[in-house]
Amino acid sequence: MHSQNLINIISDQLPNLNKSESKVARVILADPDSATRSSIAALAKAAEVSEPSVNRFCKRFNAAGFPDFKLKLAKALVSGVRFVNRNVDPDDEVSSYTPKIFDGTINNLAMVRDKISHSRVNQVVDKLIQAKRIYFFGVGASGSVARDAENKFFRFNLPVSFHDDVLMQRMLASTGSTGDVFFFISHTGRTKEVVEIAEIARASGSTVIGLTAPDSPLAQVSSVTLDVEVPENTDEYMPMTSRIVHLVILDVLATGVTLRRGPDFLPHLEKIKNSLKPTRYPRSN
Amino acid sequence: MHSQNLINIISDQLPNLNKSESKVARVILADPDSATRSSIAALAKAAEVSEPSVNRFCKRFNAAGFPDFKLKLAKALVSGVRFVNRNVDPDDEVSSYTPKIFDGTINNLAMVRDKISHSRVNQVVDKLIQAKRIYFFGVGASGSVARDAENKFFRFNLPVSFHDDVLMQRMLASTGSTGDVFFFISHTGRTKEVVEIAEIARASGSTVIGLTAPDSPLAQVSSVTLDVEVPENTDEYMPMTSRIVHLVILDVLATGVTLRRGPDFLPHLEKIKNSLKPTRYPRSN
DNA sequence: CTTTATTTGTAGTAAACTTACGTAAATTAT
DNA sequence: ATAATTTACGTAAGTTTACTACAAATAAAG
């Protein structure tokens, strides 16, 4: 299991800190990387507190002292998480907003990586393995995720399709039967139309899988759900990253299915890969 | 390899070091983790050299001084455990392959984040801002990325469309004119059909943007390229992550365009957001 | 309003790190 | 081989950094 990242711990604890400690926390979270390179005096000055306050802050987070804290912070940064609550500012340059967006995405991925239920993943892989037929449903931005899922899963020699048209989805859901898997992808899990279609699919006796927000209406009507908790983007400039998390989870599921199929299945995948060769210019190097 | 691990660098350089420096190196390599926690005096004593020798050793490896060196060493230790052994094994359990896939994706994002050319991003944002019309083209897995791009960019009040059908793409490319932007998304940049279409678009006087592998045939026919170098997946079980990197880059571009449009444009985005409200179940909390 | 607890800062001290300089070792040339 | 020159290394001093003890200030409780 992954240990919770120091930066996340700090931002979680932010409300529980007293005045000067939270000042320190904010300065560190604003630019953790530069924090690892600065002295206790510099950090104290930046946070407008005294040096011992910085020291006390470090000890609160189970560090021996300031140098030890910096070390732990540096390690936390490597695992991919930087600029946690650095929002894009209206006057940001390319060189600022580019890493911020990457880091925001990376941060969300790391969070879901540590939170996702492995037993749920296993359950979903089970359902997908047993499926006679798989439908990936999504609308709007999730439609692209569903399309990508189709592209991954057709390799398993199963009847797979994706649909981003709600009328089509509704008709297919109503004709479902035992052994069919309807895989719903939705960021909010609150789109009425989608929830209704999931209910129809469920009523038809099919398996309904929801890749969506926990406790959402869609989650409630699903047979199995994969919970994805990604912070709502309050910031106007910050993109929605749930799509990307969804894609990675579908990668995980596809890998799970491949592994279950065993090594005998690899030649089939190889064949598909090779089929594309004649469409490409050969590599010179 | 571009980001060689500090520990490997030290052991590579071991024969080139002089007497006292190699003493220091051996002590550090024997237990790098404890080295990150010890003072310069303790390390000097353990290596039986003077403190300045340790300091000189650090500077030789491009550190500002001893503390900076310890920081870099600590980072190297973390990246070693997390990112090195990231291939999925045939006998991996859910609890193993799930974090591996997330980490693999995160690793690639971090690599591209550090490598991407900000001036290129700026150039592409320029072109998109000036565009009279934007076409996002992709086939196969990149088709989903193109579809997602359409979903992001239509918000800018521009004629935008995506196409995953090569015949459609070919026809549209031939009818292009100055002011049109054809945005090609391709992992390899070597699909003959796609390169041909890009050539047609280019010949029509339109701007061709390539989000693809550097130095690929597609990159060569593009007006501007955004290079994405993601390692080829030699491992059968590891998913292709370039799609995800492409999506994040499109997020970056969309943010760039939003920022250029300025704050007057925010109400428009808000309006689009609000338009979806009636389709959703309201949140209870 | 006083007392008590908590938070925060000041000042002093110890430790850690770096720099300058001088000596020793090694290399090269004579 | 030995002098000259370069390179390596350590001593000592200076500077920065971090920690501790204590006191002032603030907040909470009686």
Coordinates of C-alpha atoms in Angstrom, one line a residue, chain B residues 10-196:
Chain B
I10 CA 28.4 8.0 -8.6
S11 CA 29.2 4.4 -9.1
D12 CA 29.9 5.0 -12.7
Q13 CA 32.4 7.7 -11.8
L14 CA 34.0 5.7 -9.0
P15 CA 37.2 4.9 -11.0
N16 CA 37.7 8.5 -12.1
L17 CA 37.7 9.8 -8.5
N18 CA 40.8 10.6 -6.6
K19 CA 41.6 8.9 -3.3
S20 CA 39.6 10.8 -0.7
E21 CA 36.7 11.4 -3.0
S22 CA 36.4 7.7 -3.7
K23 CA 36.5 7.0 0.0
V24 CA 33.5 9.3 0.3
A25 CA 31.8 7.7 -2.6
R26 CA 32.2 4.2 -1.1
V27 CA 30.7 5.3 2.2
I28 CA 27.7 6.9 0.5
L29 CA 27.1 3.9 -1.8
A30 CA 27.3 1.5 1.1
D31 CA 24.3 3.1 2.7
P32 CA 22.9 6.0 0.8
D33 CA 19.8 6.3 3.0
S34 CA 21.8 6.9 6.1
A35 CA 24.0 9.3 4.2
T36 CA 21.0 11.5 3.6
R37 CA 20.5 11.7 7.4
S38 CA 24.0 12.4 8.5
S39 CA 26.0 15.6 8.9
I40 CA 29.0 16.5 6.9
A41 CA 31.2 15.9 10.0
A42 CA 29.8 12.4 10.5
L43 CA 30.2 11.5 6.9
A44 CA 33.8 12.8 6.8
K45 CA 34.6 10.8 9.9
A46 CA 33.1 7.6 8.5
A47 CA 35.1 8.1 5.2
E48 CA 38.2 9.1 7.2
V49 CA 38.6 12.3 5.2
S50 CA 38.2 16.0 6.1
E51 CA 35.0 17.9 5.9
P52 CA 36.0 20.0 2.9
S53 CA 36.8 16.8 1.0
V54 CA 33.2 15.8 1.4
N55 CA 32.1 19.2 0.3
R56 CA 34.3 19.1 -2.8
F57 CA 32.9 15.6 -3.5
C58 CA 29.4 17.1 -3.5
K59 CA 30.3 19.9 -5.8
R60 CA 31.8 17.5 -8.3
F61 CA 28.4 16.0 -8.7
N62 CA 26.8 19.3 -9.5
A63 CA 25.4 20.0 -6.1
A64 CA 25.5 23.5 -4.5
G65 CA 27.0 22.0 -1.4
F66 CA 26.5 19.2 1.1
P67 CA 22.8 19.9 2.0
D68 CA 21.9 20.2 -1.6
F69 CA 23.7 16.9 -2.3
K70 CA 21.7 15.1 0.4
L71 CA 18.5 16.4 -1.1
K72 CA 19.4 15.1 -4.5
L73 CA 20.4 11.8 -3.0
A74 CA 17.2 11.5 -1.2
K75 CA 15.2 12.1 -4.4
A76 CA 17.3 9.6 -6.2
L77 CA 16.5 7.0 -3.6
V78 CA 12.7 7.5 -3.9
S79 CA 12.7 7.5 -7.7
G80 CA 14.7 4.3 -7.6
V81 CA 12.1 2.4 -5.7
R82 CA 9.0 3.8 -7.3
F83 CA 9.8 4.2 -11.0
V84 CA 12.4 1.7 -11.9
N85 CA 10.6 -1.6 -11.4
R86 CA 7.5 -0.5 -13.1
N87 CA 6.8 -3.3 -15.5
V88 CA 3.7 -5.5 -15.0
D89 CA 4.6 -9.1 -14.4
P90 CA 2.4 -12.0 -15.6
D91 CA 1.8 -13.1 -12.1
D92 CA 1.0 -9.6 -10.6
E93 CA -2.0 -9.3 -8.3
V94 CA -4.4 -6.3 -8.6
S95 CA -2.6 -4.7 -5.7
S96 CA 0.6 -4.8 -7.8
Y97 CA -0.4 -3.9 -11.3
T98 CA -2.8 -1.1 -10.3
P99 CA -0.2 1.2 -8.8
K100 CA 2.3 0.2 -11.4
I101 CA 0.0 1.4 -14.2
F102 CA -0.7 4.7 -12.3
D103 CA 3.0 5.2 -11.6
G104 CA 3.9 4.5 -15.2
T105 CA 1.5 7.1 -16.4
I106 CA 2.6 9.6 -13.8
N107 CA 6.2 9.0 -14.7
N108 CA 5.5 9.7 -18.4
L109 CA 3.6 12.9 -17.5
A110 CA 6.4 14.1 -15.3
M111 CA 8.9 13.5 -18.1
V112 CA 6.9 15.4 -20.7
R113 CA 6.2 18.2 -18.2
D114 CA 10.0 18.7 -17.8
K115 CA 10.8 18.4 -21.5
I116 CA 8.0 20.2 -23.4
S117 CA 9.0 23.3 -25.1
H118 CA 7.2 26.3 -23.7
S119 CA 7.9 28.4 -26.8
R120 CA 6.2 25.8 -29.0
V121 CA 3.2 25.7 -26.7
N122 CA 3.1 29.5 -27.1
Q123 CA 3.4 29.2 -30.9
V124 CA 0.5 26.7 -31.1
V125 CA -1.7 28.9 -28.8
D126 CA -1.0 31.7 -31.2
K127 CA -2.1 29.7 -34.2
L128 CA -5.2 28.5 -32.4
I129 CA -6.1 32.0 -31.3
Q130 CA -5.8 33.3 -34.9
A131 CA -7.6 30.3 -36.4
K132 CA -10.8 30.9 -38.4
R133 CA -11.6 27.2 -38.1
I134 CA -10.0 24.3 -36.3
Y135 CA -10.0 20.6 -37.3
F136 CA -8.8 17.9 -34.9
F137 CA -7.7 14.8 -36.7
G138 CA -6.8 11.4 -35.2
V139 CA -7.3 7.8 -36.0
G140 CA -7.5 4.8 -33.8
A141 CA -6.7 5.6 -30.2
S142 CA -5.9 9.2 -31.1
G143 CA -9.4 9.6 -32.4
S144 CA -10.6 9.7 -28.9
V145 CA -8.1 12.4 -28.1
A146 CA -9.3 14.4 -31.1
R147 CA -12.9 14.0 -29.9
D148 CA -12.0 15.2 -26.5
A149 CA -10.2 18.2 -28.0
E150 CA -13.3 19.2 -29.9
N151 CA -15.3 19.0 -26.6
K152 CA -12.8 21.4 -25.0
F153 CA -12.4 23.8 -27.9
F154 CA -15.9 24.4 -29.0
R155 CA -16.2 26.5 -25.8
F156 CA -14.1 29.2 -27.5
N157 CA -16.9 30.1 -29.9
L158 CA -14.9 28.9 -32.9
P159 CA -16.0 26.5 -35.6
V160 CA -14.3 23.3 -34.3
S161 CA -14.7 19.7 -35.3
F162 CA -13.0 16.4 -34.9
H163 CA -12.7 13.6 -37.4
D164 CA -11.6 10.0 -37.1
D165 CA -12.5 9.0 -40.6
V166 CA -9.6 9.2 -43.0
L167 CA -11.7 9.9 -46.1
M168 CA -13.5 12.7 -44.4
Q169 CA -10.2 14.0 -43.2
R170 CA -8.8 13.9 -46.7
M171 CA -11.7 15.8 -48.2
L172 CA -11.6 18.4 -45.5
A173 CA -7.8 18.8 -45.9
S174 CA -8.1 19.4 -49.6
T175 CA -10.6 22.2 -49.1
G176 CA -8.6 24.0 -46.4
S177 CA -7.4 27.6 -46.8
T178 CA -5.3 30.2 -45.1
G179 CA -6.6 30.7 -41.5
D180 CA -7.7 27.1 -41.1
V181 CA -5.8 25.0 -38.6
F182 CA -5.5 21.3 -39.0
F183 CA -4.4 19.7 -35.7
F184 CA -3.1 16.2 -36.2
I185 CA -2.8 13.9 -33.2
S186 CA -0.7 10.7 -33.7
H187 CA 1.4 8.6 -31.3
T188 CA 3.9 7.4 -33.8
G189 CA 3.6 10.1 -36.5
R190 CA 4.3 7.4 -39.1
T191 CA 0.8 6.3 -40.3
K192 CA 1.1 6.9 -44.1
E193 CA -2.5 7.9 -44.6
V194 CA -2.3 10.5 -41.9
V195 CA 1.0 11.9 -43.2
E196 CA -0.5 12.2 -46.7

